[in-house]
Amino acid sequence: MTVLEARGLIKDYRGIRAVDDVSLTLEHGRTVALVGQSGSGKSTMARLLLQLERPTSGEILLDGEPVARRGKRLTLYRRTVQMVFQDPFASLNPYHDVEHHLARPIRLHNPKMSADDVHRRVLHLLERVRLTPAAHVARRRPHELSGGQRQRVAIARALAPEPGVLIADEPVSMLDVSIRLGVLNLLATLQREEDLGVLYITHDLATARHFSDDILVMYRGKIVERGPADSVILDPQHDYTKTLADAAPNPDRRLAR
Amino acid sequence: MSRPVLTIEDFSVDYLIEPPVHAVRDVSLTLHSGEVLGLAGESGCGKSTLAYGIVRLLKPPASIVGGRVVFHDRDGGDTDWNRLGPEQLRAARWDTISMVFQGAMNSLNPVISIRDQFEDVFVTHRPRMSRRERRQRCGDLLERVGVDRNRLKSYPHELSGGMRQRVMIAMAMALEPQIMIMDEPTTALDVVVQREILREISRLRDELGFAVVFITHDLPLLLEISDRIAVMRDGAIVELGAAKELYTNPRHDYTRQLLASFPSLTGDRGSFVRGALDDRLLALDAVDVAEENP
């Protein structure tokens, strides 16, 4: 039962305001999509929420508590808020097998767990992301897996510390098209099972609409429109949302002509 | 239908490694003047290999092992590109068939100004053109794709990704080729910039009448911009038809599967994403146990 809240976040980089007064709430069991074009500040938001960058001003609250800068409470924060990156080719270490990638976060967050238990948890995680036979996949190294399989390892790794919030920055945009929906379908299932709050960062309006409860539209660092997914996409109010919706490929539009 | 500009017959490319990979298998198609032909397929299906094969840019171990690519000039002469010698090839590339490469915005030389790279095209292919005329043409071409001619002075890093991509498209148009092959020309760009460039391409196509082979995995995009679409899988074309027909009445299972992979922006298709876990979706990406090393 986790709630992650950002209040009035501002991030300046040498005179450029990348994030301009953004507030959002990620509640357990809900998916929020953050959409916008390149450079709109989406990924900076992810970095702020993950404590990879400090905001220039504004605050981030986890279950009502401001985020700690160090010590046990920062460790707890990192455990609770996990991340799936865009590029599964870069986010896994080519030298290590799958077991290593999953065992590390399990050990870090459960220092007293026995080796056998860690191994069992690893297999269980692989089964949950449907990478079976798990014992077999655990021995493989990243180059022996497809992009989609690697991304599922990355998802399993994010789930290893039993987080409450998952931030997924373009999690399927680098995967082959025929497996993208499979990975999103899996993410949605895991989210329900774990009661996770999910922030889905993407430039793809169509998946944002089908995958999320709410959509926030970001433009030049500001949230210009927010609301239930269907109404933002089907009945956009802000000019920028309209531009974005018009720019998205939509074969139905051509058929209608 | 308008006249054919390119006929590809039983074209095959192998990667001569052990065991050989048949990257393109017996591809036959005809491209007509002024047509946008979409080539759709996922990574590894052979679509880029086919494109490189057409303009003979393949490097070993890739090798054309069969078939012909015949270019039909607007003056009526036919040229079999497979039979051109190195010097003839060099002259014909860019002049009759040009290419916008995948990740084109990173194919500009970072230490040479846009002007010098651009003028290279004319220095090589139109050696008699005067410097003044060259400069004039380069500026005109940039403006045609919506980039200010002052940008000729710039270096690639001073331009945004979308601008660099436009520069590459302008360069590909420089000699007014009859065919432009575009390999994922907008994949690295965001949707708004992509849309602007697509509009530009179709406007220029209408104006100049060149034919386009547009390669991408983004089937919805092809459905919008193409006249005809060829769907490629494992090196072969599994379905080829008018864009509308392919969308409303796909015949091949793989075409249907590919169409189903794209949720609809405004319709219901895709709403299953948040439904119950559908193991069939992930079955496409199952771990192959047979590959296990002993």
Coordinates of C-alpha atoms in Angstrom, one line a residue:
Chain A
M1 CA 0.0 0.0 0.0
T2 CA 2.4 2.6 -1.2
V3 CA 1.7 6.2 -2.3
L4 CA 4.4 8.2 -4.0
E5 CA 3.8 11.9 -4.4
A6 CA 5.7 14.6 -6.1
R7 CA 4.8 18.2 -5.2
G8 CA 5.8 21.2 -7.3
L9 CA 8.9 19.6 -8.7
I10 CA 11.3 21.9 -10.5
K11 CA 14.6 20.9 -12.1
D12 CA 16.9 23.4 -13.7
Y13 CA 20.0 22.5 -15.7
R14 CA 22.2 25.5 -16.3
G15 CA 19.4 27.9 -17.1
I16 CA 17.2 25.4 -18.8
R17 CA 14.1 24.4 -16.8
A18 CA 13.7 20.7 -17.7
V19 CA 10.8 20.1 -15.2
D20 CA 8.6 23.0 -14.3
D21 CA 6.3 22.7 -11.3
V22 CA 5.1 19.2 -11.8
S23 CA 2.9 17.5 -9.2
L24 CA 1.8 13.9 -9.5
T25 CA 0.7 11.0 -7.3
L26 CA 1.3 7.3 -7.9
E27 CA -1.1 5.2 -6.0
H28 CA -0.9 1.5 -5.4
G29 CA -2.9 -0.5 -8.0
R30 CA -3.0 2.4 -10.5
T31 CA -1.1 3.1 -13.7
V32 CA -0.3 6.7 -14.7
A33 CA 1.2 7.3 -18.2
L34 CA 3.5 10.3 -18.7
V35 CA 3.5 11.1 -22.4
G36 CA 5.3 13.8 -24.4
Q37 CA 7.8 14.2 -27.2
S38 CA 11.6 14.0 -26.8
G39 CA 13.0 16.7 -24.6
S40 CA 9.7 17.3 -22.8
G41 CA 11.1 16.4 -19.5
K42 CA 9.6 12.9 -19.1
S43 CA 12.9 11.1 -18.3
T44 CA 14.1 13.9 -16.0
M45 CA 10.9 13.3 -14.0
A46 CA 11.9 9.6 -13.8
R47 CA 15.4 10.5 -12.6
L48 CA 14.0 12.8 -10.0
L49 CA 11.6 10.2 -8.7
L50 CA 14.4 7.6 -8.5
Q51 CA 16.6 10.0 -6.6
L52 CA 19.2 9.9 -9.4
E53 CA 18.9 13.7 -9.5
R54 CA 17.9 16.2 -6.9
P55 CA 15.1 18.6 -7.7
T56 CA 15.9 22.3 -7.7
S57 CA 12.8 22.8 -5.6
G58 CA 9.7 20.9 -4.7
E59 CA 9.4 17.7 -2.7
I60 CA 8.9 14.0 -3.1
L61 CA 6.9 12.2 -0.5
L62 CA 6.7 8.4 0.1
D63 CA 3.6 7.5 2.1
G64 CA 3.5 11.1 3.3
E65 CA 7.2 11.2 4.4
P66 CA 9.8 13.4 2.6
V67 CA 12.5 11.3 1.0
A68 CA 15.6 10.9 3.1
R69 CA 19.0 12.0 1.6
R70 CA 21.0 9.2 3.2
G71 CA 20.9 6.2 5.6
K72 CA 18.3 3.6 6.2
R73 CA 15.4 5.5 5.0
L74 CA 17.0 6.2 1.6
T75 CA 17.7 2.5 1.3
L76 CA 14.1 1.8 2.1
Y77 CA 13.1 4.3 -0.6
R78 CA 15.3 2.7 -3.2
R79 CA 13.8 -0.7 -2.3
T80 CA 10.2 0.7 -2.6
V81 CA 10.7 2.6 -5.8
Q82 CA 12.1 0.5 -8.6
M83 CA 12.8 1.1 -12.3
V84 CA 12.7 -0.7 -15.7
F85 CA 14.9 1.0 -18.2
Q86 CA 14.3 1.4 -21.9
D87 CA 17.3 -0.5 -23.3
P88 CA 17.5 -4.2 -22.1
F89 CA 20.7 -4.5 -24.1
A90 CA 22.4 -1.9 -22.0
S91 CA 20.8 -2.5 -18.6
L92 CA 22.0 -6.1 -18.1
N93 CA 25.7 -6.8 -17.5
P94 CA 27.0 -9.1 -20.3
Y95 CA 29.5 -10.7 -18.0
H96 CA 27.0 -12.1 -15.6
D97 CA 24.3 -14.7 -15.9
V98 CA 20.6 -14.1 -15.2
E99 CA 20.9 -15.6 -11.7
H100 CA 23.5 -13.0 -10.7
H101 CA 21.3 -10.2 -11.9
L102 CA 18.3 -11.3 -9.8
A103 CA 20.2 -12.7 -6.8
R104 CA 22.0 -9.4 -6.1
P105 CA 19.0 -7.3 -5.3
I106 CA 17.5 -10.2 -3.3
R107 CA 20.7 -10.4 -1.2
L108 CA 21.0 -6.6 -0.8
H109 CA 17.5 -6.3 0.6
N110 CA 17.6 -9.6 2.6
P111 CA 21.2 -9.8 3.9
K112 CA 20.4 -12.8 6.1
M113 CA 18.8 -15.0 3.5
S114 CA 20.4 -18.4 2.9
A115 CA 21.9 -19.2 -0.5
D116 CA 19.3 -21.9 -1.1
D117 CA 16.5 -19.5 -0.4
V118 CA 18.0 -16.8 -2.6
H119 CA 18.2 -19.4 -5.4
R120 CA 14.6 -20.4 -4.9
R121 CA 13.5 -16.7 -5.0
V122 CA 15.4 -16.3 -8.3
L123 CA 13.6 -19.2 -9.8
H124 CA 10.3 -18.0 -8.5
L125 CA 10.9 -14.5 -10.0
L126 CA 11.7 -16.0 -13.4
E127 CA 8.5 -18.0 -13.3
R128 CA 6.5 -14.9 -12.5
V129 CA 7.8 -13.2 -15.7
R130 CA 7.2 -16.5 -17.5
L131 CA 10.8 -17.1 -18.3
T132 CA 10.6 -20.9 -18.1
P133 CA 12.2 -23.4 -17.6
A134 CA 13.5 -21.1 -14.9
A135 CA 16.5 -23.2 -13.8
H136 CA 17.6 -23.1 -17.4
V137 CA 17.1 -19.4 -18.0
A138 CA 18.9 -18.6 -14.7
R139 CA 22.2 -20.0 -16.2
R140 CA 21.9 -18.0 -19.4
R141 CA 23.8 -14.8 -20.0
P142 CA 22.1 -11.7 -21.6
H143 CA 23.4 -12.3 -25.1
E144 CA 21.7 -15.7 -25.1
L145 CA 18.3 -14.1 -24.7
S146 CA 16.1 -12.1 -27.0
G147 CA 15.4 -8.4 -26.3
G148 CA 11.9 -9.3 -24.9
Q149 CA 13.4 -12.0 -22.7
R150 CA 16.0 -9.6 -21.4
Q151 CA 13.4 -7.0 -20.7
R152 CA 11.5 -9.6 -18.7
V153 CA 14.7 -10.3 -16.7
A154 CA 14.9 -6.5 -16.0
I155 CA 11.3 -6.6 -14.8
A156 CA 12.0 -9.6 -12.6
R157 CA 15.0 -7.7 -11.2
A158 CA 12.8 -4.7 -10.4
L159 CA 10.4 -6.9 -8.6
A160 CA 13.1 -8.7 -6.6
P161 CA 13.1 -6.2 -3.6
E162 CA 9.3 -6.3 -3.5
P163 CA 8.7 -2.7 -4.4
G164 CA 5.5 -0.7 -4.1
V165 CA 6.1 1.6 -7.1
L166 CA 7.5 0.8 -10.5
I167 CA 8.8 3.4 -12.9
A168 CA 9.0 2.1 -16.4
D169 CA 10.7 4.5 -18.9
E170 CA 9.8 3.4 -22.5
P171 CA 9.9 -0.3 -21.4
V172 CA 8.8 -1.7 -24.7
S173 CA 9.9 0.8 -27.3
M174 CA 13.1 -1.1 -28.2
L175 CA 11.5 -4.5 -28.4
D176 CA 10.3 -6.2 -31.6
V177 CA 6.7 -5.1 -32.3
S178 CA 5.1 -8.5 -32.1
I179 CA 6.2 -9.0 -28.4
R180 CA 5.6 -5.5 -27.1
L181 CA 2.0 -6.1 -26.1
G182 CA 2.9 -9.4 -24.5
V183 CA 5.4 -7.6 -22.2
L184 CA 2.9 -4.8 -21.4
N185 CA 0.2 -7.5 -20.7
L186 CA 2.7 -9.2 -18.3
L187 CA 3.5 -5.9 -16.6
A188 CA -0.2 -5.2 -16.1
T189 CA -0.7 -8.6 -14.6
L190 CA 2.2 -8.3 -12.2
Q191 CA 1.0 -4.8 -11.3
R192 CA -2.4 -6.3 -10.3
E193 CA -0.8 -9.2 -8.4
E194 CA 1.6 -6.9 -6.5
D195 CA -0.7 -4.0 -6.1
L196 CA 2.0 -1.7 -7.6
G197 CA 1.7 1.9 -8.5
V198 CA 3.2 2.2 -12.0
L199 CA 4.5 5.3 -13.9
Y200 CA 4.6 4.4 -17.6
I201 CA 6.7 6.9 -19.5
T202 CA 6.2 6.8 -23.2
H203 CA 5.8 8.7 -26.4
D204 CA 3.3 6.1 -27.7
L205 CA -0.2 7.4 -27.1
A206 CA -1.9 4.2 -28.2
T207 CA -0.3 2.0 -25.6
A208 CA -0.6 4.8 -23.0
R209 CA -4.3 4.8 -23.6
H210 CA -4.8 1.0 -23.3
F211 CA -2.3 0.4 -20.5
S212 CA -3.0 3.3 -18.1
D213 CA -5.8 4.6 -15.8
D214 CA -4.7 8.2 -16.1
I215 CA -2.5 10.1 -18.6
L216 CA -0.4 13.2 -17.9
V217 CA 0.8 15.1 -21.0
M218 CA 4.1 16.8 -20.6
Y219 CA 5.3 19.7 -22.8
R220 CA 8.4 21.8 -22.2
G221 CA 8.6 20.6 -18.6
K222 CA 5.0 21.3 -17.7
I223 CA 2.0 19.1 -17.4
V224 CA -0.4 20.6 -19.8
E225 CA -3.2 18.2 -19.5
R226 CA -4.2 15.4 -17.2
G227 CA -7.1 13.1 -16.8
P228 CA -8.6 9.6 -17.4
A229 CA -6.8 7.9 -20.2
D230 CA -9.7 7.6 -22.6
S231 CA -10.8 11.2 -22.3
V232 CA -7.3 12.6 -22.7
I233 CA -6.8 10.7 -26.0
L234 CA -10.3 10.7 -27.4
D235 CA -11.2 14.2 -26.4
P236 CA -8.0 16.2 -25.9
Q237 CA -8.4 19.8 -24.6
H238 CA -5.0 21.3 -24.8
D239 CA -3.6 22.3 -28.2
Y240 CA -0.4 20.3 -27.6
T241 CA -2.3 17.1 -26.8
K242 CA -4.2 17.6 -30.0
T243 CA -0.9 18.0 -31.9
L244 CA 0.4 14.9 -30.3
A245 CA -2.7 12.9 -31.1
D246 CA -2.7 14.1 -34.7
A247 CA 0.9 13.2 -35.1
A248 CA 0.5 9.6 -33.9
P249 CA 0.1 7.1 -36.8
N250 CA -3.5 6.1 -37.1
P251 CA -4.6 4.1 -40.1
D252 CA -8.2 4.4 -39.2
R253 CA -8.0 8.1 -40.1
R254 CA -7.0 7.2 -43.6
L255 CA -9.8 4.7 -44.0
A256 CA -12.3 7.3 -42.8
R257 CA -11.2 9.6 -45.6
Chain B
M1 CA -1.0 2.4 -63.2
S2 CA 2.1 4.5 -63.9
R3 CA 5.2 3.0 -65.5
P4 CA 7.5 0.7 -63.6
V5 CA 10.9 2.2 -62.5
L6 CA 12.3 -0.9 -60.8
T7 CA 11.8 -4.6 -61.3
I8 CA 13.2 -7.0 -58.7
E9 CA 13.1 -10.6 -59.8
D10 CA 13.8 -13.6 -57.6
F11 CA 16.3 -11.6 -55.7
S12 CA 18.2 -13.6 -53.0
V13 CA 21.0 -12.6 -50.6
D14 CA 22.9 -15.1 -48.4
Y15 CA 25.3 -14.3 -45.5
L16 CA 28.1 -16.7 -46.4
I17 CA 28.9 -17.9 -42.9
E18 CA 28.7 -21.4 -41.5
P19 CA 25.9 -22.4 -41.9
P20 CA 24.8 -19.8 -44.5
V21 CA 22.0 -17.5 -43.6
H22 CA 19.4 -17.0 -46.3
A23 CA 18.6 -13.3 -45.5
V24 CA 16.6 -12.5 -48.6
R25 CA 14.8 -15.3 -50.4
D26 CA 13.4 -15.0 -53.9
V27 CA 12.0 -11.6 -53.6
S28 CA 10.1 -10.3 -56.6
L29 CA 8.4 -6.9 -56.8
T30 CA 7.8 -4.0 -59.1
L31 CA 8.1 -0.4 -58.1
H32 CA 6.2 2.2 -60.1
S33 CA 7.1 5.8 -60.6
G34 CA 5.6 8.2 -58.0
E35 CA 4.7 5.3 -55.8
V36 CA 5.4 4.9 -52.1
L37 CA 6.0 1.2 -51.4
G38 CA 6.1 0.2 -47.7
L39 CA 8.4 -2.6 -46.7
A40 CA 7.3 -3.8 -43.3
G41 CA 8.8 -6.4 -41.0
E42 CA 10.5 -7.0 -37.7
S43 CA 14.2 -6.9 -36.9
G44 CA 16.1 -9.6 -38.7
C45 CA 13.5 -10.2 -41.4
G46 CA 15.8 -9.1 -44.1
K47 CA 14.3 -5.7 -45.0
S48 CA 17.5 -3.7 -44.7
T49 CA 19.5 -6.4 -46.4
L50 CA 17.1 -6.2 -49.3
A51 CA 17.5 -2.4 -49.5
Y52 CA 21.3 -2.6 -49.4
G53 CA 21.2 -5.4 -51.9
I54 CA 19.2 -3.3 -54.4
V55 CA 21.8 -0.6 -54.5
R56 CA 24.7 -3.1 -54.2
L57 CA 26.0 -1.8 -50.9
L58 CA 26.2 -5.2 -49.2
K59 CA 29.6 -6.1 -47.7
P60 CA 30.9 -9.6 -47.2
P61 CA 29.9 -12.1 -45.9
A62 CA 26.6 -10.9 -47.5
S63 CA 26.4 -11.9 -51.1
I64 CA 23.7 -11.6 -53.8
V65 CA 23.2 -15.3 -54.8
G66 CA 20.4 -14.9 -57.3
G67 CA 18.0 -12.7 -59.2
R68 CA 18.0 -9.4 -60.9
V69 CA 17.3 -5.7 -60.1
V70 CA 16.5 -3.9 -63.2
F71 CA 16.1 -0.1 -63.3
H72 CA 13.9 1.4 -66.0
D73 CA 15.0 4.9 -66.9
R74 CA 12.4 7.5 -67.8
D75 CA 14.1 7.6 -71.2
G76 CA 13.2 4.0 -71.8
G77 CA 16.6 2.3 -71.2
D78 CA 16.9 -0.7 -68.8
T79 CA 19.9 -1.2 -66.5
D80 CA 20.5 -4.4 -64.6
W81 CA 22.2 -3.1 -61.4
N82 CA 23.7 -6.5 -60.8
R83 CA 25.8 -6.2 -63.9
L84 CA 27.2 -2.7 -63.4
G85 CA 30.9 -2.4 -62.9
P86 CA 32.4 -0.4 -60.0
E87 CA 32.7 2.9 -61.9
Q88 CA 29.2 2.6 -63.4
L89 CA 27.8 1.8 -60.0
R90 CA 29.4 4.8 -58.4
A91 CA 27.9 7.0 -61.1
A92 CA 24.5 5.5 -60.9
R93 CA 24.1 5.5 -57.1
W94 CA 22.6 8.7 -55.8
D95 CA 22.0 9.8 -59.4
T96 CA 19.2 7.4 -60.2
I97 CA 18.6 5.6 -56.8
S98 CA 19.5 7.3 -53.6
M99 CA 19.2 6.1 -50.0
V100 CA 18.4 7.6 -46.6
F101 CA 20.1 5.3 -44.2
Q102 CA 18.9 3.9 -40.9
G103 CA 20.0 6.3 -38.1
A104 CA 20.7 8.7 -40.9
M105 CA 21.0 11.6 -38.6
N106 CA 24.2 10.0 -37.3
S107 CA 25.7 9.5 -40.7
L108 CA 26.8 13.0 -41.1
N109 CA 30.5 13.6 -40.6
P110 CA 30.8 15.5 -37.3
V111 CA 34.0 17.5 -38.2
I112 CA 32.9 18.7 -41.6
S113 CA 30.4 21.5 -42.2
I114 CA 27.0 20.7 -43.7
R115 CA 28.0 22.8 -46.7
D116 CA 31.1 20.8 -47.5
Q117 CA 29.4 17.5 -47.1
F118 CA 26.5 18.6 -49.2
E119 CA 28.7 20.0 -52.0
D120 CA 30.5 16.7 -52.2
V121 CA 27.5 15.3 -53.9
F122 CA 27.7 17.8 -56.7
V123 CA 31.5 17.8 -56.9
T124 CA 31.4 14.1 -57.4
H125 CA 28.4 13.7 -59.7
R126 CA 28.2 17.1 -61.4
P127 CA 31.9 18.1 -61.8
R128 CA 31.1 20.8 -64.3
M129 CA 28.8 22.7 -62.0
S130 CA 30.2 26.0 -61.0
R131 CA 30.8 26.7 -57.3
R132 CA 28.2 29.4 -57.3
E133 CA 25.6 27.2 -58.7
R134 CA 26.6 24.4 -56.2
R135 CA 26.1 26.8 -53.3
Q136 CA 22.8 28.0 -54.7
R137 CA 21.5 24.4 -55.2
C138 CA 22.5 23.3 -51.7
G139 CA 20.7 26.2 -50.2
D140 CA 17.6 25.6 -52.3
L141 CA 17.5 21.9 -51.4
L142 CA 17.8 22.7 -47.6
E143 CA 14.9 25.1 -47.9
R144 CA 12.9 22.5 -49.7
V145 CA 13.0 20.3 -46.7
G146 CA 12.3 23.2 -44.3
V147 CA 15.8 24.0 -43.1
D148 CA 17.1 27.5 -43.3
R149 CA 19.9 27.9 -45.8
N150 CA 22.1 29.6 -43.2
R151 CA 22.4 26.2 -41.7
L152 CA 24.9 25.3 -44.4
K153 CA 27.5 26.9 -42.2
S154 CA 26.6 24.7 -39.3
Y155 CA 28.3 21.5 -38.1
P156 CA 26.1 18.5 -37.5
H157 CA 26.2 18.8 -33.7
E158 CA 24.6 22.3 -34.0
L159 CA 21.5 20.8 -35.5
S160 CA 18.7 18.9 -33.8
G161 CA 18.1 15.2 -34.7
G162 CA 15.1 16.2 -36.8
M163 CA 17.1 18.8 -38.7
R164 CA 19.9 16.4 -39.4
Q165 CA 17.4 14.0 -40.7
R166 CA 16.1 16.6 -43.1
V167 CA 19.6 17.4 -44.2
M168 CA 20.0 13.7 -45.1
I169 CA 16.8 13.7 -47.0
A170 CA 17.8 16.9 -48.9
M171 CA 21.1 15.3 -49.8
A172 CA 19.3 12.1 -51.0
M173 CA 17.2 14.3 -53.3
A174 CA 20.1 16.4 -54.5
L175 CA 20.4 14.8 -57.9
E176 CA 16.7 14.3 -58.4
P177 CA 16.8 10.5 -58.3
Q178 CA 14.0 8.5 -59.7
I179 CA 13.9 6.2 -56.6
M180 CA 14.6 7.0 -53.0
I181 CA 15.1 4.1 -50.6
M182 CA 14.4 5.1 -47.0
D183 CA 15.5 2.7 -44.3
E184 CA 13.7 3.6 -41.0
P185 CA 14.1 7.3 -41.8
T186 CA 12.1 8.6 -38.9
T187 CA 12.5 5.8 -36.3
A188 CA 14.8 7.8 -34.0
L189 CA 12.6 10.9 -34.1
D190 CA 9.7 11.7 -31.9
V191 CA 6.2 11.6 -33.2
V192 CA 5.7 15.3 -33.8
V193 CA 8.9 15.7 -35.8
Q194 CA 8.2 12.4 -37.6
R195 CA 4.9 13.7 -38.7
E196 CA 6.5 16.9 -40.1
I197 CA 9.0 14.9 -42.0
L198 CA 6.5 12.4 -43.4
R199 CA 4.4 15.4 -44.7
E200 CA 7.5 16.8 -46.3
I201 CA 8.3 13.5 -48.0
S202 CA 4.9 13.1 -49.5
R203 CA 4.8 16.7 -50.6
L204 CA 8.1 16.3 -52.4
R205 CA 7.0 13.0 -53.9
D206 CA 4.0 14.8 -55.4
E207 CA 6.2 17.6 -56.6
L208 CA 9.1 15.6 -58.0
G209 CA 7.4 12.3 -58.8
F210 CA 10.1 10.0 -57.5
A211 CA 9.2 6.6 -56.2
V212 CA 9.9 5.7 -52.5
V213 CA 10.7 2.4 -50.8
F214 CA 9.9 3.1 -47.2
I215 CA 11.2 0.5 -44.8
T216 CA 10.0 0.3 -41.2
H217 CA 8.6 -2.0 -38.6
D218 CA 5.9 0.6 -37.9
L219 CA 3.0 -0.9 -39.7
P220 CA 0.4 1.8 -38.7
L221 CA 2.7 4.4 -40.2
L222 CA 3.0 2.5 -43.4
L223 CA -0.7 2.0 -43.6
E224 CA -1.1 5.8 -43.6
I225 CA 1.6 6.8 -46.1
S226 CA 2.0 3.9 -48.5
D227 CA 0.2 3.1 -51.7
R228 CA 1.2 -0.6 -51.5
I229 CA 2.8 -2.6 -48.6
A230 CA 5.0 -5.6 -48.7
V231 CA 5.2 -7.6 -45.5
M232 CA 8.5 -9.4 -45.0
R233 CA 9.3 -12.3 -42.8
D234 CA 12.4 -14.6 -42.7
G235 CA 13.7 -13.0 -45.9
A236 CA 10.6 -13.6 -48.0
I237 CA 7.6 -11.3 -48.8
V238 CA 4.6 -13.1 -47.3
E239 CA 2.0 -10.6 -48.5
L240 CA 2.0 -7.7 -50.9
G241 CA -1.0 -5.5 -51.6
A242 CA -2.7 -2.1 -51.6
A243 CA -2.4 -0.5 -48.1
K244 CA -6.1 -0.3 -47.6
E245 CA -6.7 -3.9 -48.7
L246 CA -3.9 -5.2 -46.4
Y247 CA -5.4 -3.4 -43.5
T248 CA -9.0 -4.3 -44.0
N249 CA -8.5 -7.8 -45.4
P250 CA -5.1 -9.2 -44.5
R251 CA -4.6 -12.7 -46.0
H252 CA -1.5 -14.0 -44.3
D253 CA -1.5 -15.0 -40.7
Y254 CA 1.7 -13.1 -40.0
T255 CA 0.2 -9.9 -41.4
R256 CA -2.7 -10.3 -39.0
Q257 CA -0.4 -10.9 -36.2
L258 CA 1.6 -7.8 -37.0
L259 CA -1.6 -5.7 -37.3
A260 CA -2.8 -7.0 -33.9
S261 CA 0.6 -6.0 -32.4
F262 CA -0.4 -2.3 -32.7
P263 CA -3.1 -1.1 -30.4
S264 CA -5.5 1.3 -32.0
L265 CA -5.2 4.9 -30.9
T266 CA -9.0 5.6 -31.0
G267 CA -10.5 2.1 -31.3
D268 CA -10.8 -0.9 -29.0
R269 CA -8.0 -2.9 -30.4
G270 CA -5.4 -3.3 -27.6
S271 CA -7.7 -3.1 -24.6
F272 CA -6.8 -6.7 -23.8
V273 CA -3.4 -5.4 -22.6
R274 CA -4.8 -4.9 -19.1
G275 CA -6.9 -8.0 -19.2
A276 CA -6.0 -11.4 -17.9
L277 CA -2.5 -12.6 -18.7
D278 CA -2.6 -14.1 -22.2
D279 CA 0.2 -16.6 -22.4
R280 CA -0.1 -16.8 -26.2
L281 CA 1.3 -13.3 -26.4
L282 CA 4.5 -14.3 -24.7
A283 CA 4.6 -17.7 -26.4
L284 CA 6.0 -15.7 -29.4
D285 CA 9.0 -15.0 -27.3
A286 CA 9.5 -18.3 -25.5
V287 CA 12.9 -19.5 -24.4
D288 CA 14.3 -22.1 -26.9
V289 CA 15.6 -24.9 -24.7
A290 CA 17.1 -26.7 -27.7
E291 CA 19.8 -23.9 -28.0
E292 CA 21.3 -24.9 -24.7
N293 CA 25.0 -25.4 -24.7
P294 CA 26.0 -28.7 -23.2

